[in-house]
Amino acid sequence: MPSGPALVTGAAAAAEAGVAPATVRKWVQLGHLAAAGRQGRTHLFRLEDVFAAERATRVRGRRHARLN
């Protein structure tokens, strides 16, 4: 039986990425990360998407710091 990538809660995603849960919510708000599903009211995320959002915002942050 094929199964897709594992989905995790925002809190678990934040722990895996080494950021605060508020950071994951901010990535969603800014469009860097989209929920892959829901479990009740809880958004679920693919870890690969979380890590991609973390890399994208980390690179952007360094680029911004160099400009200042």
PDB file of N, CA and C in Angstrom:
ATOM      1  N   MET A   1       0.852  -1.182   0.000  1.00  0.00           N
ATOM      2  CA  MET A   1       0.000   0.000   0.000  1.00  0.00           C
ATOM      3  C   MET A   1       0.890   1.235   0.000  1.00  0.00           C
ATOM      4  N   PRO A   2       0.866   2.064  -1.063  1.00  0.00           N
ATOM      5  CA  PRO A   2       1.697   3.265  -1.122  1.00  0.00           C
ATOM      6  C   PRO A   2       1.192   4.330  -0.169  1.00  0.00           C
ATOM      7  N   SER A   3       2.127   5.012   0.426  1.00  0.00           N
ATOM      8  CA  SER A   3       1.752   6.125   1.302  1.00  0.00           C
ATOM      9  C   SER A   3       2.598   7.331   0.940  1.00  0.00           C
ATOM     10  N   GLY A   4       2.037   8.505   1.130  1.00  0.00           N
ATOM     11  CA  GLY A   4       2.745   9.736   0.820  1.00  0.00           C
ATOM     12  C   GLY A   4       3.693  10.099   1.945  1.00  0.00           C
ATOM     13  N   PRO A   5       4.302  11.269   1.835  1.00  0.00           N
ATOM     14  CA  PRO A   5       5.216  11.708   2.890  1.00  0.00           C
ATOM     15  C   PRO A   5       4.462  11.915   4.197  1.00  0.00           C
ATOM     16  N   ALA A   6       5.153  11.674   5.286  1.00  0.00           N
ATOM     17  CA  ALA A   6       4.553  11.847   6.601  1.00  0.00           C
ATOM     18  C   ALA A   6       4.221  13.313   6.829  1.00  0.00           C
ATOM     19  N   LEU A   7       3.102  13.547   7.475  1.00  0.00           N
ATOM     20  CA  LEU A   7       2.684  14.905   7.817  1.00  0.00           C
ATOM     21  C   LEU A   7       2.857  15.113   9.310  1.00  0.00           C
ATOM     22  N   VAL A   8       3.297  16.314   9.678  1.00  0.00           N
ATOM     23  CA  VAL A   8       3.513  16.641  11.091  1.00  0.00           C
ATOM     24  C   VAL A   8       2.793  17.941  11.429  1.00  0.00           C
ATOM     25  N   THR A   9       2.538  18.116  12.701  1.00  0.00           N
ATOM     26  CA  THR A   9       1.897  19.346  13.173  1.00  0.00           C
ATOM     27  C   THR A   9       2.869  20.513  13.078  1.00  0.00           C
ATOM     28  N   GLY A  10       2.358  21.713  13.214  1.00  0.00           N
ATOM     29  CA  GLY A  10       3.208  22.902  13.203  1.00  0.00           C
ATOM     30  C   GLY A  10       4.231  22.884  14.325  1.00  0.00           C
ATOM     31  N   ALA A  11       3.829  22.404  15.499  1.00  0.00           N
ATOM     32  CA  ALA A  11       4.762  22.341  16.637  1.00  0.00           C
ATOM     33  C   ALA A  11       5.888  21.352  16.342  1.00  0.00           C
ATOM     34  N   ALA A  12       5.557  20.193  15.776  1.00  0.00           N
ATOM     35  CA  ALA A  12       6.579  19.199  15.446  1.00  0.00           C
ATOM     36  C   ALA A  12       7.472  19.714  14.320  1.00  0.00           C
ATOM     37  N   ALA A  13       6.877  20.400  13.354  1.00  0.00           N
ATOM     38  CA  ALA A  13       7.652  20.971  12.250  1.00  0.00           C
ATOM     39  C   ALA A  13       8.646  21.999  12.771  1.00  0.00           C
ATOM     40  N   ALA A  14       8.194  22.828  13.704  1.00  0.00           N
ATOM     41  CA  ALA A  14       9.067  23.843  14.289  1.00  0.00           C
ATOM     42  C   ALA A  14      10.229  23.181  15.028  1.00  0.00           C
ATOM     43  N   ALA A  15       9.941  22.129  15.795  1.00  0.00           N
ATOM     44  CA  ALA A  15      10.988  21.432  16.532  1.00  0.00           C
ATOM     45  C   ALA A  15      12.015  20.830  15.574  1.00  0.00           C
ATOM     46  N   GLU A  16      11.557  20.223  14.484  1.00  0.00           N
ATOM     47  CA  GLU A  16      12.467  19.621  13.506  1.00  0.00           C
ATOM     48  C   GLU A  16      13.351  20.673  12.829  1.00  0.00           C
ATOM     49  N   ALA A  17      12.774  21.856  12.569  1.00  0.00           N
ATOM     50  CA  ALA A  17      13.517  22.921  11.886  1.00  0.00           C
ATOM     51  C   ALA A  17      14.339  23.769  12.855  1.00  0.00           C
ATOM     52  N   GLY A  18      14.136  23.572  14.156  1.00  0.00           N
ATOM     53  CA  GLY A  18      14.891  24.339  15.145  1.00  0.00           C
ATOM     54  C   GLY A  18      14.428  25.782  15.265  1.00  0.00           C
ATOM     55  N   VAL A  19      13.135  25.994  15.063  1.00  0.00           N
ATOM     56  CA  VAL A  19      12.568  27.341  15.177  1.00  0.00           C
ATOM     57  C   VAL A  19      11.368  27.297  16.118  1.00  0.00           C
ATOM     58  N   ALA A  20      10.866  28.453  16.465  1.00  0.00           N
ATOM     59  CA  ALA A  20       9.682  28.538  17.316  1.00  0.00           C
ATOM     60  C   ALA A  20       8.417  28.254  16.493  1.00  0.00           C
ATOM     61  N   PRO A  21       7.385  27.703  17.117  1.00  0.00           N
ATOM     62  CA  PRO A  21       6.126  27.483  16.399  1.00  0.00           C
ATOM     63  C   PRO A  21       5.586  28.756  15.743  1.00  0.00           C
ATOM     64  N   ALA A  22       5.828  29.894  16.365  1.00  0.00           N
ATOM     65  CA  ALA A  22       5.388  31.167  15.782  1.00  0.00           C
ATOM     66  C   ALA A  22       6.078  31.426  14.443  1.00  0.00           C
ATOM     67  N   THR A  23       7.298  30.937  14.289  1.00  0.00           N
ATOM     68  CA  THR A  23       8.017  31.111  13.025  1.00  0.00           C
ATOM     69  C   THR A  23       7.341  30.321  11.917  1.00  0.00           C
ATOM     70  N   VAL A  24       6.910  29.101  12.220  1.00  0.00           N
ATOM     71  CA  VAL A  24       6.191  28.297  11.228  1.00  0.00           C
ATOM     72  C   VAL A  24       4.897  29.003  10.837  1.00  0.00           C
ATOM     73  N   ARG A  25       4.185  29.542  11.817  1.00  0.00           N
ATOM     74  CA  ARG A  25       2.947  30.273  11.504  1.00  0.00           C
ATOM     75  C   ARG A  25       3.248  31.488  10.634  1.00  0.00           C
ATOM     76  N   LYS A  26       4.360  32.161  10.890  1.00  0.00           N
ATOM     77  CA  LYS A  26       4.750  33.332  10.095  1.00  0.00           C
ATOM     78  C   LYS A  26       5.073  32.927   8.660  1.00  0.00           C
ATOM     79  N   TRP A  27       5.772  31.799   8.475  1.00  0.00           N
ATOM     80  CA  TRP A  27       6.067  31.308   7.125  1.00  0.00           C
ATOM     81  C   TRP A  27       4.786  31.056   6.358  1.00  0.00           C
ATOM     82  N   VAL A  28       3.763  30.506   7.040  1.00  0.00           N
ATOM     83  CA  VAL A  28       2.468  30.270   6.393  1.00  0.00           C
ATOM     84  C   VAL A  28       1.845  31.606   6.013  1.00  0.00           C
ATOM     85  N   GLN A  29       1.845  32.538   6.957  1.00  0.00           N
ATOM     86  CA  GLN A  29       1.251  33.859   6.727  1.00  0.00           C
ATOM     87  C   GLN A  29       1.912  34.576   5.558  1.00  0.00           C
ATOM     88  N   LEU A  30       3.220  34.441   5.421  1.00  0.00           N
ATOM     89  CA  LEU A  30       3.963  35.126   4.357  1.00  0.00           C
ATOM     90  C   LEU A  30       3.973  34.357   3.036  1.00  0.00           C
ATOM     91  N   GLY A  31       3.400  33.159   3.040  1.00  0.00           N
ATOM     92  CA  GLY A  31       3.321  32.379   1.805  1.00  0.00           C
ATOM     93  C   GLY A  31       4.546  31.526   1.525  1.00  0.00           C
ATOM     94  N   HIS A  32       5.449  31.373   2.485  1.00  0.00           N
ATOM     95  CA  HIS A  32       6.634  30.534   2.305  1.00  0.00           C
ATOM     96  C   HIS A  32       6.322  29.063   2.512  1.00  0.00           C
ATOM     97  N   LEU A  33       5.218  28.773   3.196  1.00  0.00           N
ATOM     98  CA  LEU A  33       4.873  27.404   3.564  1.00  0.00           C
ATOM     99  C   LEU A  33       3.363  27.247   3.488  1.00  0.00           C
ATOM    100  N   ALA A  34       2.917  26.123   2.931  1.00  0.00           N
ATOM    101  CA  ALA A  34       1.486  25.833   2.852  1.00  0.00           C
ATOM    102  C   ALA A  34       1.212  24.517   3.566  1.00  0.00           C
ATOM    103  N   ALA A  35       0.097  24.458   4.250  1.00  0.00           N
ATOM    104  CA  ALA A  35      -0.299  23.219   4.912  1.00  0.00           C
ATOM    105  C   ALA A  35      -0.615  22.167   3.856  1.00  0.00           C
ATOM    106  N   ALA A  36      -0.235  20.937   4.133  1.00  0.00           N
ATOM    107  CA  ALA A  36      -0.491  19.825   3.210  1.00  0.00           C
ATOM    108  C   ALA A  36      -1.749  19.068   3.604  1.00  0.00           C
ATOM    109  N   GLY A  37      -2.295  19.385   4.775  1.00  0.00           N
ATOM    110  CA  GLY A  37      -3.502  18.724   5.235  1.00  0.00           C
ATOM    111  C   GLY A  37      -3.945  19.309   6.554  1.00  0.00           C
ATOM    112  N   ARG A  38      -5.004  18.703   7.072  1.00  0.00           N
ATOM    113  CA  ARG A  38      -5.543  19.141   8.360  1.00  0.00           C
ATOM    114  C   ARG A  38      -5.965  17.932   9.158  1.00  0.00           C
ATOM    115  N   GLN A  39      -5.890  18.080  10.452  1.00  0.00           N
ATOM    116  CA  GLN A  39      -6.416  17.086  11.377  1.00  0.00           C
ATOM    117  C   GLN A  39      -7.251  17.877  12.372  1.00  0.00           C
ATOM    118  N   GLY A  40      -8.523  17.937  12.123  1.00  0.00           N
ATOM    119  CA  GLY A  40      -9.378  18.828  12.899  1.00  0.00           C
ATOM    120  C   GLY A  40      -9.022  20.268  12.552  1.00  0.00           C
ATOM    121  N   ARG A  41      -8.687  21.052  13.553  1.00  0.00           N
ATOM    122  CA  ARG A  41      -8.284  22.448  13.316  1.00  0.00           C
ATOM    123  C   ARG A  41      -6.780  22.606  13.146  1.00  0.00           C
ATOM    124  N   THR A  42      -6.046  21.518  13.319  1.00  0.00           N
ATOM    125  CA  THR A  42      -4.585  21.566  13.268  1.00  0.00           C
ATOM    126  C   THR A  42      -4.079  21.423  11.843  1.00  0.00           C
ATOM    127  N   HIS A  43      -3.225  22.340  11.423  1.00  0.00           N
ATOM    128  CA  HIS A  43      -2.598  22.236  10.105  1.00  0.00           C
ATOM    129  C   HIS A  43      -1.475  21.208  10.166  1.00  0.00           C
ATOM    130  N   LEU A  44      -1.325  20.458   9.090  1.00  0.00           N
ATOM    131  CA  LEU A  44      -0.264  19.471   8.984  1.00  0.00           C
ATOM    132  C   LEU A  44       0.650  19.848   7.830  1.00  0.00           C
ATOM    133  N   PHE A  45       1.939  19.601   8.015  1.00  0.00           N
ATOM    134  CA  PHE A  45       2.943  20.015   7.038  1.00  0.00           C
ATOM    135  C   PHE A  45       3.833  18.848   6.650  1.00  0.00           C
ATOM    136  N   ARG A  46       4.336  18.881   5.419  1.00  0.00           N
ATOM    137  CA  ARG A  46       5.381  17.944   4.993  1.00  0.00           C
ATOM    138  C   ARG A  46       6.714  18.508   5.474  1.00  0.00           C
ATOM    139  N   LEU A  47       7.535  17.659   6.064  1.00  0.00           N
ATOM    140  CA  LEU A  47       8.830  18.142   6.563  1.00  0.00           C
ATOM    141  C   LEU A  47       9.679  18.708   5.437  1.00  0.00           C
ATOM    142  N   GLU A  48       9.620  18.109   4.250  1.00  0.00           N
ATOM    143  CA  GLU A  48      10.413  18.639   3.138  1.00  0.00           C
ATOM    144  C   GLU A  48      10.006  20.067   2.808  1.00  0.00           C
ATOM    145  N   ASP A  49       8.714  20.386   2.931  1.00  0.00           N
ATOM    146  CA  ASP A  49       8.253  21.755   2.688  1.00  0.00           C
ATOM    147  C   ASP A  49       8.734  22.694   3.791  1.00  0.00           C
ATOM    148  N   VAL A  50       8.735  22.209   5.021  1.00  0.00           N
ATOM    149  CA  VAL A  50       9.195  23.016   6.156  1.00  0.00           C
ATOM    150  C   VAL A  50      10.670  23.355   5.988  1.00  0.00           C
ATOM    151  N   PHE A  51      11.473  22.343   5.618  1.00  0.00           N
ATOM    152  CA  PHE A  51      12.907  22.585   5.445  1.00  0.00           C
ATOM    153  C   PHE A  51      13.168  23.515   4.266  1.00  0.00           C
ATOM    154  N   ALA A  52      12.369  23.418   3.215  1.00  0.00           N
ATOM    155  CA  ALA A  52      12.526  24.320   2.069  1.00  0.00           C
ATOM    156  C   ALA A  52      12.211  25.759   2.484  1.00  0.00           C
ATOM    157  N   ALA A  53      11.164  25.944   3.288  1.00  0.00           N
ATOM    158  CA  ALA A  53      10.814  27.285   3.765  1.00  0.00           C
ATOM    159  C   ALA A  53      11.917  27.838   4.658  1.00  0.00           C
ATOM    160  N   GLU A  54      12.480  26.966   5.505  1.00  0.00           N
ATOM    161  CA  GLU A  54      13.565  27.405   6.388  1.00  0.00           C
ATOM    162  C   GLU A  54      14.778  27.841   5.564  1.00  0.00           C
ATOM    163  N   ARG A  55      15.135  27.059   4.557  1.00  0.00           N
ATOM    164  CA  ARG A  55      16.275  27.423   3.703  1.00  0.00           C
ATOM    165  C   ARG A  55      16.003  28.727   2.962  1.00  0.00           C
ATOM    166  N   ALA A  56      14.803  28.881   2.434  1.00  0.00           N
ATOM    167  CA  ALA A  56      14.463  30.085   1.663  1.00  0.00           C
ATOM    168  C   ALA A  56      14.522  31.333   2.536  1.00  0.00           C
ATOM    169  N   THR A  57      14.012  31.252   3.744  1.00  0.00           N
ATOM    170  CA  THR A  57      14.016  32.433   4.607  1.00  0.00           C
ATOM    171  C   THR A  57      15.398  32.693   5.171  1.00  0.00           C
ATOM    172  N   ARG A  58      16.187  31.650   5.391  1.00  0.00           N
ATOM    173  CA  ARG A  58      17.561  31.830   5.897  1.00  0.00           C
ATOM    174  C   ARG A  58      18.413  32.518   4.845  1.00  0.00           C
ATOM    175  N   VAL A  59      18.317  32.092   3.604  1.00  0.00           N
ATOM    176  CA  VAL A  59      19.084  32.711   2.514  1.00  0.00           C
ATOM    177  C   VAL A  59      18.654  34.158   2.331  1.00  0.00           C
ATOM    178  N   ARG A  60      17.363  34.392   2.335  1.00  0.00           N
ATOM    179  CA  ARG A  60      16.849  35.749   2.164  1.00  0.00           C
ATOM    180  C   ARG A  60      17.325  36.642   3.296  1.00  0.00           C
ATOM    181  N   GLY A  61      17.357  36.116   4.531  1.00  0.00           N
ATOM    182  CA  GLY A  61      17.805  36.899   5.675  1.00  0.00           C
ATOM    183  C   GLY A  61      19.263  37.294   5.563  1.00  0.00           C
ATOM    184  N   ARG A  62      20.108  36.377   5.098  1.00  0.00           N
ATOM    185  CA  ARG A  62      21.524  36.701   4.935  1.00  0.00           C
ATOM    186  C   ARG A  62      21.717  37.714   3.830  1.00  0.00           C
ATOM    187  N   ARG A  63      20.973  37.560   2.749  1.00  0.00           N
ATOM    188  CA  ARG A  63      21.073  38.498   1.643  1.00  0.00           C
ATOM    189  C   ARG A  63      20.678  39.893   2.104  1.00  0.00           C
ATOM    190  N   HIS A  64      19.615  39.963   2.887  1.00  0.00           N
ATOM    191  CA  HIS A  64      19.138  41.259   3.397  1.00  0.00           C
ATOM    192  C   HIS A  64      20.178  41.874   4.332  1.00  0.00           C
ATOM    193  N   ALA A  65      20.802  41.058   5.160  1.00  0.00           N
ATOM    194  CA  ALA A  65      21.803  41.575   6.108  1.00  0.00           C
ATOM    195  C   ALA A  65      23.014  42.150   5.357  1.00  0.00           C
ATOM    196  N   ARG A  66      23.395  41.544   4.243  1.00  0.00           N
ATOM    197  CA  ARG A  66      24.537  42.051   3.479  1.00  0.00           C
ATOM    198  C   ARG A  66      24.234  43.391   2.824  1.00  0.00           C
ATOM    199  N   LEU A  67      22.982  43.623   2.530  1.00  0.00           N
ATOM    200  CA  LEU A  67      22.611  44.885   1.874  1.00  0.00           C
ATOM    201  C   LEU A  67      22.629  46.050   2.841  1.00  0.00           C
ATOM    202  N   ASN A  68      22.517  45.779   4.117  1.00  0.00           N
ATOM    203  CA  ASN A  68      22.480  46.850   5.128  1.00  0.00           C
ATOM    204  C   ASN A  68      23.846  47.180   5.648  1.00  0.00           C
TER     205      ASN A  68
END
